[in-house]
Amino acid sequence: MARFKITTKHVKNCNGIRIEPGMSVEVITQSMSNPVTTNGGQIVVDAFYRIYGIDIKKAGCLSMNELDVEQM
């Protein structure tokens, strides 16, 4: 199992959703692979929705250009 911290990098307003830099979530995965690129990033989408109530996929922020991934 691996634990990752995913943090937003930029301010973004898209589809009625505002993303601020520094918004972060932690996820635990079964594999060591990047959770943003694995299974369409669904675990990351679910974590942001659970913590902040936002859909980062709908906001167009589910990419390595917008998110910083750190393995803990």
Short mmCIF file of N, CA, C and O in Angstrom, two decimals:
data_model
loop_
_atom_site.label_atom_id
_atom_site.label_comp_id
_atom_site.label_asym_id
_atom_site.label_seq_id
_atom_site.Cartn_x
_atom_site.Cartn_y
_atom_site.Cartn_z
N MET A 1 0.84 -1.17 0.00
CA MET A 1 0.00 0.00 0.00
C MET A 1 0.89 1.25 0.00
O MET A 1 1.94 1.25 0.60
N ALA A 2 0.40 2.27 -0.66
CA ALA A 2 1.15 3.51 -0.74
C ALA A 2 0.22 4.67 -0.40
O ALA A 2 -0.97 4.64 -0.71
N ARG A 3 0.78 5.69 0.21
CA ARG A 3 0.02 6.89 0.55
C ARG A 3 0.56 8.05 -0.28
O ARG A 3 1.77 8.24 -0.38
N PHE A 4 -0.35 8.80 -0.88
CA PHE A 4 0.01 9.93 -1.72
C PHE A 4 -0.68 11.19 -1.23
O PHE A 4 -1.82 11.13 -0.76
N LYS A 5 0.00 12.32 -1.37
CA LYS A 5 -0.60 13.63 -1.11
C LYS A 5 -0.70 14.33 -2.45
O LYS A 5 0.29 14.51 -3.15
N ILE A 6 -1.91 14.73 -2.82
CA ILE A 6 -2.17 15.40 -4.09
C ILE A 6 -2.57 16.84 -3.77
O ILE A 6 -3.50 17.08 -3.01
N THR A 7 -1.85 17.80 -4.38
CA THR A 7 -2.06 19.22 -4.11
C THR A 7 -2.26 19.98 -5.41
O THR A 7 -1.55 19.74 -6.38
N THR A 8 -3.21 20.91 -5.42
CA THR A 8 -3.44 21.74 -6.61
C THR A 8 -2.34 22.79 -6.72
O THR A 8 -1.83 23.28 -5.71
N LYS A 9 -1.99 23.14 -7.97
CA LYS A 9 -0.90 24.08 -8.23
C LYS A 9 -1.37 25.48 -8.57
O LYS A 9 -0.68 26.44 -8.27
N HIS A 10 -2.51 25.62 -9.24
CA HIS A 10 -2.93 26.90 -9.82
C HIS A 10 -4.35 27.27 -9.43
O HIS A 10 -5.15 26.42 -9.08
N VAL A 11 -4.65 28.58 -9.56
CA VAL A 11 -6.03 29.04 -9.45
C VAL A 11 -6.73 28.73 -10.76
O VAL A 11 -6.16 28.93 -11.84
N LYS A 12 -7.96 28.22 -10.66
CA LYS A 12 -8.70 27.91 -11.88
C LYS A 12 -10.19 28.06 -11.62
O LYS A 12 -10.68 27.62 -10.58
N ASN A 13 -10.89 28.72 -12.52
CA ASN A 13 -12.34 28.83 -12.50
C ASN A 13 -12.86 28.18 -13.77
O ASN A 13 -12.57 28.65 -14.86
N CYS A 14 -13.62 27.12 -13.62
CA CYS A 14 -14.12 26.41 -14.79
C CYS A 14 -15.41 25.68 -14.42
O CYS A 14 -15.47 25.03 -13.37
N ASN A 15 -16.42 25.80 -15.26
CA ASN A 15 -17.70 25.12 -15.05
C ASN A 15 -18.31 25.41 -13.68
O ASN A 15 -18.88 24.54 -13.04
N GLY A 16 -18.13 26.64 -13.20
CA GLY A 16 -18.70 27.02 -11.91
C GLY A 16 -17.95 26.50 -10.72
O GLY A 16 -18.43 26.58 -9.59
N ILE A 17 -16.75 25.98 -10.93
CA ILE A 17 -15.94 25.43 -9.84
C ILE A 17 -14.67 26.25 -9.72
O ILE A 17 -14.00 26.51 -10.70
N ARG A 18 -14.35 26.66 -8.50
CA ARG A 18 -13.13 27.44 -8.26
C ARG A 18 -12.11 26.55 -7.54
O ARG A 18 -12.39 25.99 -6.49
N ILE A 19 -10.94 26.47 -8.13
CA ILE A 19 -9.82 25.71 -7.55
C ILE A 19 -8.79 26.72 -7.07
O ILE A 19 -8.40 27.62 -7.82
N GLU A 20 -8.33 26.57 -5.85
CA GLU A 20 -7.29 27.42 -5.28
C GLU A 20 -6.00 26.61 -5.15
O GLU A 20 -6.04 25.41 -4.88
N PRO A 21 -4.85 27.26 -5.32
CA PRO A 21 -3.59 26.54 -5.13
C PRO A 21 -3.45 26.14 -3.65
O PRO A 21 -3.86 26.86 -2.76
N GLY A 22 -2.90 24.96 -3.45
CA GLY A 22 -2.68 24.46 -2.09
C GLY A 22 -3.78 23.57 -1.55
O GLY A 22 -3.63 23.01 -0.46
N MET A 23 -4.87 23.40 -2.28
CA MET A 23 -5.90 22.47 -1.85
C MET A 23 -5.30 21.07 -1.96
O MET A 23 -4.76 20.71 -2.99
N SER A 24 -5.37 20.29 -0.88
CA SER A 24 -4.72 18.98 -0.94
C SER A 24 -5.57 17.90 -0.29
O SER A 24 -6.39 18.18 0.58
N VAL A 25 -5.35 16.69 -0.75
CA VAL A 25 -5.99 15.50 -0.19
C VAL A 25 -4.93 14.41 -0.09
O VAL A 25 -3.90 14.46 -0.76
N GLU A 26 -5.19 13.44 0.76
CA GLU A 26 -4.33 12.27 0.86
C GLU A 26 -5.14 11.04 0.47
O GLU A 26 -6.30 10.92 0.86
N VAL A 27 -4.52 10.17 -0.31
CA VAL A 27 -5.18 8.94 -0.72
C VAL A 27 -4.26 7.76 -0.46
O VAL A 27 -3.04 7.90 -0.48
N ILE A 28 -4.85 6.62 -0.20
CA ILE A 28 -4.09 5.38 -0.02
C ILE A 28 -4.49 4.45 -1.15
O ILE A 28 -5.67 4.26 -1.42
N THR A 29 -3.48 3.90 -1.82
CA THR A 29 -3.73 3.02 -2.96
C THR A 29 -3.13 1.64 -2.71
O THR A 29 -2.25 1.47 -1.86
N GLN A 30 -3.59 0.67 -3.46
CA GLN A 30 -3.07 -0.68 -3.38
C GLN A 30 -1.74 -0.83 -4.11
O GLN A 30 -0.97 -1.73 -3.84
N SER A 31 -1.49 0.07 -5.08
CA SER A 31 -0.27 -0.03 -5.88
C SER A 31 0.61 1.19 -5.66
O SER A 31 0.19 2.18 -5.07
N MET A 32 1.81 1.14 -6.18
CA MET A 32 2.76 2.24 -6.05
C MET A 32 2.63 3.23 -7.21
O MET A 32 3.35 4.22 -7.25
N SER A 33 1.72 2.99 -8.14
CA SER A 33 1.60 3.86 -9.31
C SER A 33 0.84 5.15 -8.98
O SER A 33 0.08 5.22 -8.01
N ASN A 34 1.05 6.15 -9.81
CA ASN A 34 0.48 7.48 -9.63
C ASN A 34 -1.06 7.41 -9.63
O ASN A 34 -1.66 6.99 -10.61
N PRO A 35 -1.72 7.86 -8.55
CA PRO A 35 -3.19 7.75 -8.49
C PRO A 35 -3.92 8.71 -9.44
O PRO A 35 -5.09 8.48 -9.75
N VAL A 36 -3.25 9.74 -9.93
CA VAL A 36 -3.89 10.67 -10.87
C VAL A 36 -4.06 10.01 -12.24
O VAL A 36 -5.04 10.24 -12.93
N THR A 37 -3.11 9.17 -12.62
CA THR A 37 -3.15 8.54 -13.94
C THR A 37 -3.70 7.11 -13.91
O THR A 37 -3.98 6.56 -14.97
N THR A 38 -3.90 6.54 -12.74
CA THR A 38 -4.40 5.18 -12.62
C THR A 38 -5.92 5.18 -12.52
O THR A 38 -6.49 5.96 -11.75
N ASN A 39 -6.57 4.33 -13.29
CA ASN A 39 -8.04 4.18 -13.28
C ASN A 39 -8.77 5.51 -13.50
O ASN A 39 -9.79 5.78 -12.88
N GLY A 40 -8.23 6.34 -14.34
CA GLY A 40 -8.86 7.62 -14.63
C GLY A 40 -8.83 8.60 -13.48
O GLY A 40 -9.56 9.58 -13.48
N GLY A 41 -8.01 8.34 -12.47
CA GLY A 41 -7.90 9.23 -11.33
C GLY A 41 -9.11 9.24 -10.42
O GLY A 41 -9.29 10.17 -9.63
N GLN A 42 -9.93 8.20 -10.49
CA GLN A 42 -11.20 8.20 -9.74
C GLN A 42 -10.99 8.33 -8.24
O GLN A 42 -11.76 9.01 -7.56
N ILE A 43 -9.96 7.73 -7.70
CA ILE A 43 -9.71 7.82 -6.25
C ILE A 43 -9.41 9.27 -5.85
O ILE A 43 -9.80 9.73 -4.78
N VAL A 44 -8.75 10.01 -6.73
CA VAL A 44 -8.43 11.42 -6.47
C VAL A 44 -9.69 12.27 -6.60
O VAL A 44 -9.94 13.14 -5.76
N VAL A 45 -10.49 12.01 -7.61
CA VAL A 45 -11.76 12.72 -7.80
C VAL A 45 -12.64 12.53 -6.56
O VAL A 45 -13.20 13.49 -6.03
N ASP A 46 -12.74 11.29 -6.10
CA ASP A 46 -13.57 10.99 -4.92
C ASP A 46 -13.05 11.70 -3.67
O ASP A 46 -13.83 12.22 -2.87
N ALA A 47 -11.73 11.76 -3.50
CA ALA A 47 -11.14 12.41 -2.33
C ALA A 47 -11.42 13.91 -2.33
O ALA A 47 -11.79 14.49 -1.30
N PHE A 48 -11.26 14.57 -3.48
CA PHE A 48 -11.54 16.01 -3.55
C PHE A 48 -13.02 16.28 -3.32
O PHE A 48 -13.38 17.27 -2.69
N TYR A 49 -13.87 15.41 -3.81
CA TYR A 49 -15.31 15.60 -3.61
C TYR A 49 -15.66 15.42 -2.13
O TYR A 49 -16.46 16.18 -1.58
N ARG A 50 -15.07 14.43 -1.51
CA ARG A 50 -15.35 14.15 -0.10
C ARG A 50 -14.87 15.30 0.81
O ARG A 50 -15.57 15.70 1.72
N ILE A 51 -13.67 15.85 0.54
CA ILE A 51 -13.09 16.88 1.40
C ILE A 51 -13.63 18.27 1.08
O ILE A 51 -13.98 19.03 1.98
N TYR A 52 -13.67 18.63 -0.20
CA TYR A 52 -14.02 20.00 -0.60
C TYR A 52 -15.39 20.13 -1.27
O TYR A 52 -15.85 21.25 -1.50
N GLY A 53 -16.00 19.02 -1.65
CA GLY A 53 -17.30 19.09 -2.32
C GLY A 53 -17.20 19.58 -3.76
O GLY A 53 -18.16 20.13 -4.28
N ILE A 54 -16.03 19.39 -4.40
CA ILE A 54 -15.84 19.82 -5.78
C ILE A 54 -15.45 18.64 -6.65
O ILE A 54 -14.86 17.68 -6.19
N ASP A 55 -15.81 18.73 -7.92
CA ASP A 55 -15.46 17.70 -8.90
C ASP A 55 -14.29 18.23 -9.74
O ASP A 55 -14.50 19.03 -10.65
N ILE A 56 -13.07 17.81 -9.41
CA ILE A 56 -11.91 18.34 -10.12
C ILE A 56 -11.84 17.85 -11.56
O ILE A 56 -11.23 18.50 -12.39
N LYS A 57 -12.49 16.74 -11.84
CA LYS A 57 -12.53 16.26 -13.22
C LYS A 57 -13.39 17.20 -14.07
O LYS A 57 -13.01 17.58 -15.17
N LYS A 58 -14.54 17.60 -13.55
CA LYS A 58 -15.43 18.52 -14.24
C LYS A 58 -14.76 19.89 -14.41
O LYS A 58 -14.96 20.57 -15.41
N ALA A 59 -13.91 20.27 -13.45
CA ALA A 59 -13.20 21.55 -13.51
C ALA A 59 -11.99 21.49 -14.45
O ALA A 59 -11.36 22.51 -14.70
N GLY A 60 -11.67 20.31 -14.97
CA GLY A 60 -10.55 20.17 -15.88
C GLY A 60 -9.20 20.19 -15.20
O GLY A 60 -8.19 20.54 -15.80
N CYS A 61 -9.16 19.81 -13.94
CA CYS A 61 -7.91 19.85 -13.17
C CYS A 61 -7.32 18.48 -12.89
O CYS A 61 -6.37 18.37 -12.11
N LEU A 62 -7.85 17.45 -13.48
CA LEU A 62 -7.33 16.11 -13.22
C LEU A 62 -6.20 15.79 -14.20
O LEU A 62 -6.35 14.99 -15.11
N SER A 63 -5.07 16.47 -14.01
CA SER A 63 -3.90 16.22 -14.86
C SER A 63 -2.65 16.55 -14.07
O SER A 63 -2.70 17.27 -13.07
N MET A 64 -1.54 16.06 -14.52
CA MET A 64 -0.27 16.30 -13.86
C MET A 64 0.18 17.77 -14.03
O MET A 64 1.02 18.23 -13.28
N ASN A 65 -0.39 18.48 -14.99
CA ASN A 65 -0.08 19.91 -15.14
C ASN A 65 -0.72 20.73 -14.02
O ASN A 65 -0.20 21.79 -13.67
N GLU A 66 -1.83 20.27 -13.49
CA GLU A 66 -2.58 21.00 -12.49
C GLU A 66 -2.36 20.49 -11.07
O GLU A 66 -2.64 21.20 -10.10
N LEU A 67 -1.88 19.25 -10.93
CA LEU A 67 -1.76 18.62 -9.62
C LEU A 67 -0.31 18.21 -9.35
O LEU A 67 0.39 17.74 -10.24
N ASP A 68 0.08 18.36 -8.10
CA ASP A 68 1.39 17.90 -7.64
C ASP A 68 1.16 16.63 -6.82
O ASP A 68 0.34 16.63 -5.90
N VAL A 69 1.86 15.55 -7.16
CA VAL A 69 1.69 14.28 -6.48
C VAL A 69 2.97 13.96 -5.72
O VAL A 69 4.05 13.95 -6.29
N GLU A 70 2.81 13.71 -4.42
CA GLU A 70 3.95 13.41 -3.57
C GLU A 70 3.68 12.10 -2.85
O GLU A 70 2.64 11.94 -2.19
N GLN A 71 4.59 11.14 -2.97
CA GLN A 71 4.43 9.89 -2.24
C GLN A 71 4.96 10.08 -0.84
O GLN A 71 6.05 10.61 -0.64
N MET A 72 4.18 9.65 0.12
CA MET A 72 4.55 9.87 1.53
C MET A 72 5.06 8.59 2.15
O MET A 72 4.85 7.53 1.72
#
